[in-house]
Coordinates of C-alpha atoms in Angstrom, one line a residue:
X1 CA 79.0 -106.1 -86.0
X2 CA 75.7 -104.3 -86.1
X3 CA 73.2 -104.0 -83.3
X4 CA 69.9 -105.3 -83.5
X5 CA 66.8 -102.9 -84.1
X6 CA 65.3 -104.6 -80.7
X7 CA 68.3 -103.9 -78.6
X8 CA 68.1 -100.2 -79.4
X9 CA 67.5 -98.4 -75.7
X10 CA 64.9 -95.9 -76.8
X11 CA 61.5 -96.6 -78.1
X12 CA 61.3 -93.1 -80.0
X13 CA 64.8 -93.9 -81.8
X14 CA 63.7 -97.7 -82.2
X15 CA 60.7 -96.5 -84.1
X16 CA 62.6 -93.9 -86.2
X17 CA 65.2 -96.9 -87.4
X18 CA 62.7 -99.6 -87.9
X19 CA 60.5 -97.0 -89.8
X20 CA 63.9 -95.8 -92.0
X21 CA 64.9 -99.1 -92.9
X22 CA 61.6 -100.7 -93.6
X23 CA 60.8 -97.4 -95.9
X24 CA 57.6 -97.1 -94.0
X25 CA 56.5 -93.2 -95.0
X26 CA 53.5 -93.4 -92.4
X27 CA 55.2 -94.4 -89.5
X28 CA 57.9 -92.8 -89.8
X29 CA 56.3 -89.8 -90.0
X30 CA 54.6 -91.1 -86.8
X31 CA 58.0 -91.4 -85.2
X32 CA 58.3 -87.6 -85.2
X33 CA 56.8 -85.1 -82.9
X34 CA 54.9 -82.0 -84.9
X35 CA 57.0 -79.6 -86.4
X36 CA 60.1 -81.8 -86.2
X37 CA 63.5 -80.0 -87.3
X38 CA 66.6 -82.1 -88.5
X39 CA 70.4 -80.9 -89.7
X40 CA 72.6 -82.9 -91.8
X41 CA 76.3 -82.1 -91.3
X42 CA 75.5 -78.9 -89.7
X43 CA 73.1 -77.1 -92.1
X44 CA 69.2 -77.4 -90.9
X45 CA 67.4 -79.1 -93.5
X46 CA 63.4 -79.3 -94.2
X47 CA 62.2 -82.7 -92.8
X48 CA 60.0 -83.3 -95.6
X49 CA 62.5 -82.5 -98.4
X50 CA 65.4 -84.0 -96.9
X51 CA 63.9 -87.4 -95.7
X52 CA 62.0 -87.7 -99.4
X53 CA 65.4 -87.0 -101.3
X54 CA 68.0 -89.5 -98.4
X55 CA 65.9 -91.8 -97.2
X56 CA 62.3 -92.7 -98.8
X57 CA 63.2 -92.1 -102.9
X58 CA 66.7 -93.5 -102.2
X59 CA 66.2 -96.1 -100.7
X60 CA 67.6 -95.5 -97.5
X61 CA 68.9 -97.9 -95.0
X62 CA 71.3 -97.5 -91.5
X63 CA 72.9 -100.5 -89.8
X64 CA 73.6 -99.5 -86.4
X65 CA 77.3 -100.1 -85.0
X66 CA 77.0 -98.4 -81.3
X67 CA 74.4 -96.3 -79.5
X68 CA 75.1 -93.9 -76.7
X69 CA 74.5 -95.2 -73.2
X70 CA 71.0 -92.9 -73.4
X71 CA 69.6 -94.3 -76.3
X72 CA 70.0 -91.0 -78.1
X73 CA 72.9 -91.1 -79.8
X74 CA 73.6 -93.9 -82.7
X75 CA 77.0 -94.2 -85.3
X76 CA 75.3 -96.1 -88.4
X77 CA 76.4 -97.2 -91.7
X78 CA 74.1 -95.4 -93.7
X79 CA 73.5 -95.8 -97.4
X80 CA 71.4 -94.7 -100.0
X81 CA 71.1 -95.2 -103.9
X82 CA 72.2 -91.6 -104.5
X83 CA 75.7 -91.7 -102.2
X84 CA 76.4 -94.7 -101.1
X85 CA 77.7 -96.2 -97.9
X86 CA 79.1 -94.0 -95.1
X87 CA 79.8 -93.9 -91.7
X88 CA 77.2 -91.5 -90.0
X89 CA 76.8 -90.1 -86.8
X90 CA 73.0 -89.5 -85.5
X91 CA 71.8 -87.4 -82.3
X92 CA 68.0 -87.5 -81.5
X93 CA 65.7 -85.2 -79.1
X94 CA 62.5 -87.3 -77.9
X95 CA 60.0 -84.8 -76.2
X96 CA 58.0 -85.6 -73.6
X97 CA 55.2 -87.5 -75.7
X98 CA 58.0 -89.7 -76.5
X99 CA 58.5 -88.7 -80.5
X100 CA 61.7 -86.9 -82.4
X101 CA 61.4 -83.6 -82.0
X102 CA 64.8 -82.7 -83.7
X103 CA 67.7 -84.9 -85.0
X104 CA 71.0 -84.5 -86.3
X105 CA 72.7 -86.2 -88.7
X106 CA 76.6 -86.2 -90.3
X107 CA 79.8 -88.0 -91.4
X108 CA 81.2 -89.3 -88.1

């Protein structure tokens, strides 16, 4: 069973999601606070390069099976043309003009 992208807690998150799976470049970028850093099982990656190559040119898409009781904390499907389906575990900061600062990404 997936959740819903309106039932997800945090507006910053919410946005981030809706932007990923919609392949929406603009607002996504829009989801994310200036100067944004991300890691992807561990290793920080550049935003750019990363979300170009997993999520934009591969046609990226999460399905959300449980959040955290924050909002900040999601377990997805994910899949892409390039890997496939897997089971991912997400972690997002939201500064205090209510965008991504940082977010963290891996197998769960």
């Amino acid at each position: 069973m997936t959740i819903a992208l309106d039932k997800l807690t945090d507006p910053a998150v919410r946005a981030f999601v809706g932007a990923l799976n919609s392949g929406d470049r603009a607002a996504f970028a829009a989801a994310l606070a200036p100067g944004a850093t991300m890691s992807d099982d561990g290793s920080d990656r550049d935003v750019a390069d990363w979300t170009e190559r997993e999520i934009f040119s591969a046609g990226g898409h999460m399905d959300i099976e449980k959040q955290t009781r924050d909002g900040l904390g999601l377990v997805a499907n994910y899949r892409n043309d390039t890997w496939g389906e897997m089971r991912t575990s997400w972690h997002f900061t939201v500064d205090g003009a209510g965008r991504i600062s940082r977010f963290e990404t891996g197998q769960a």
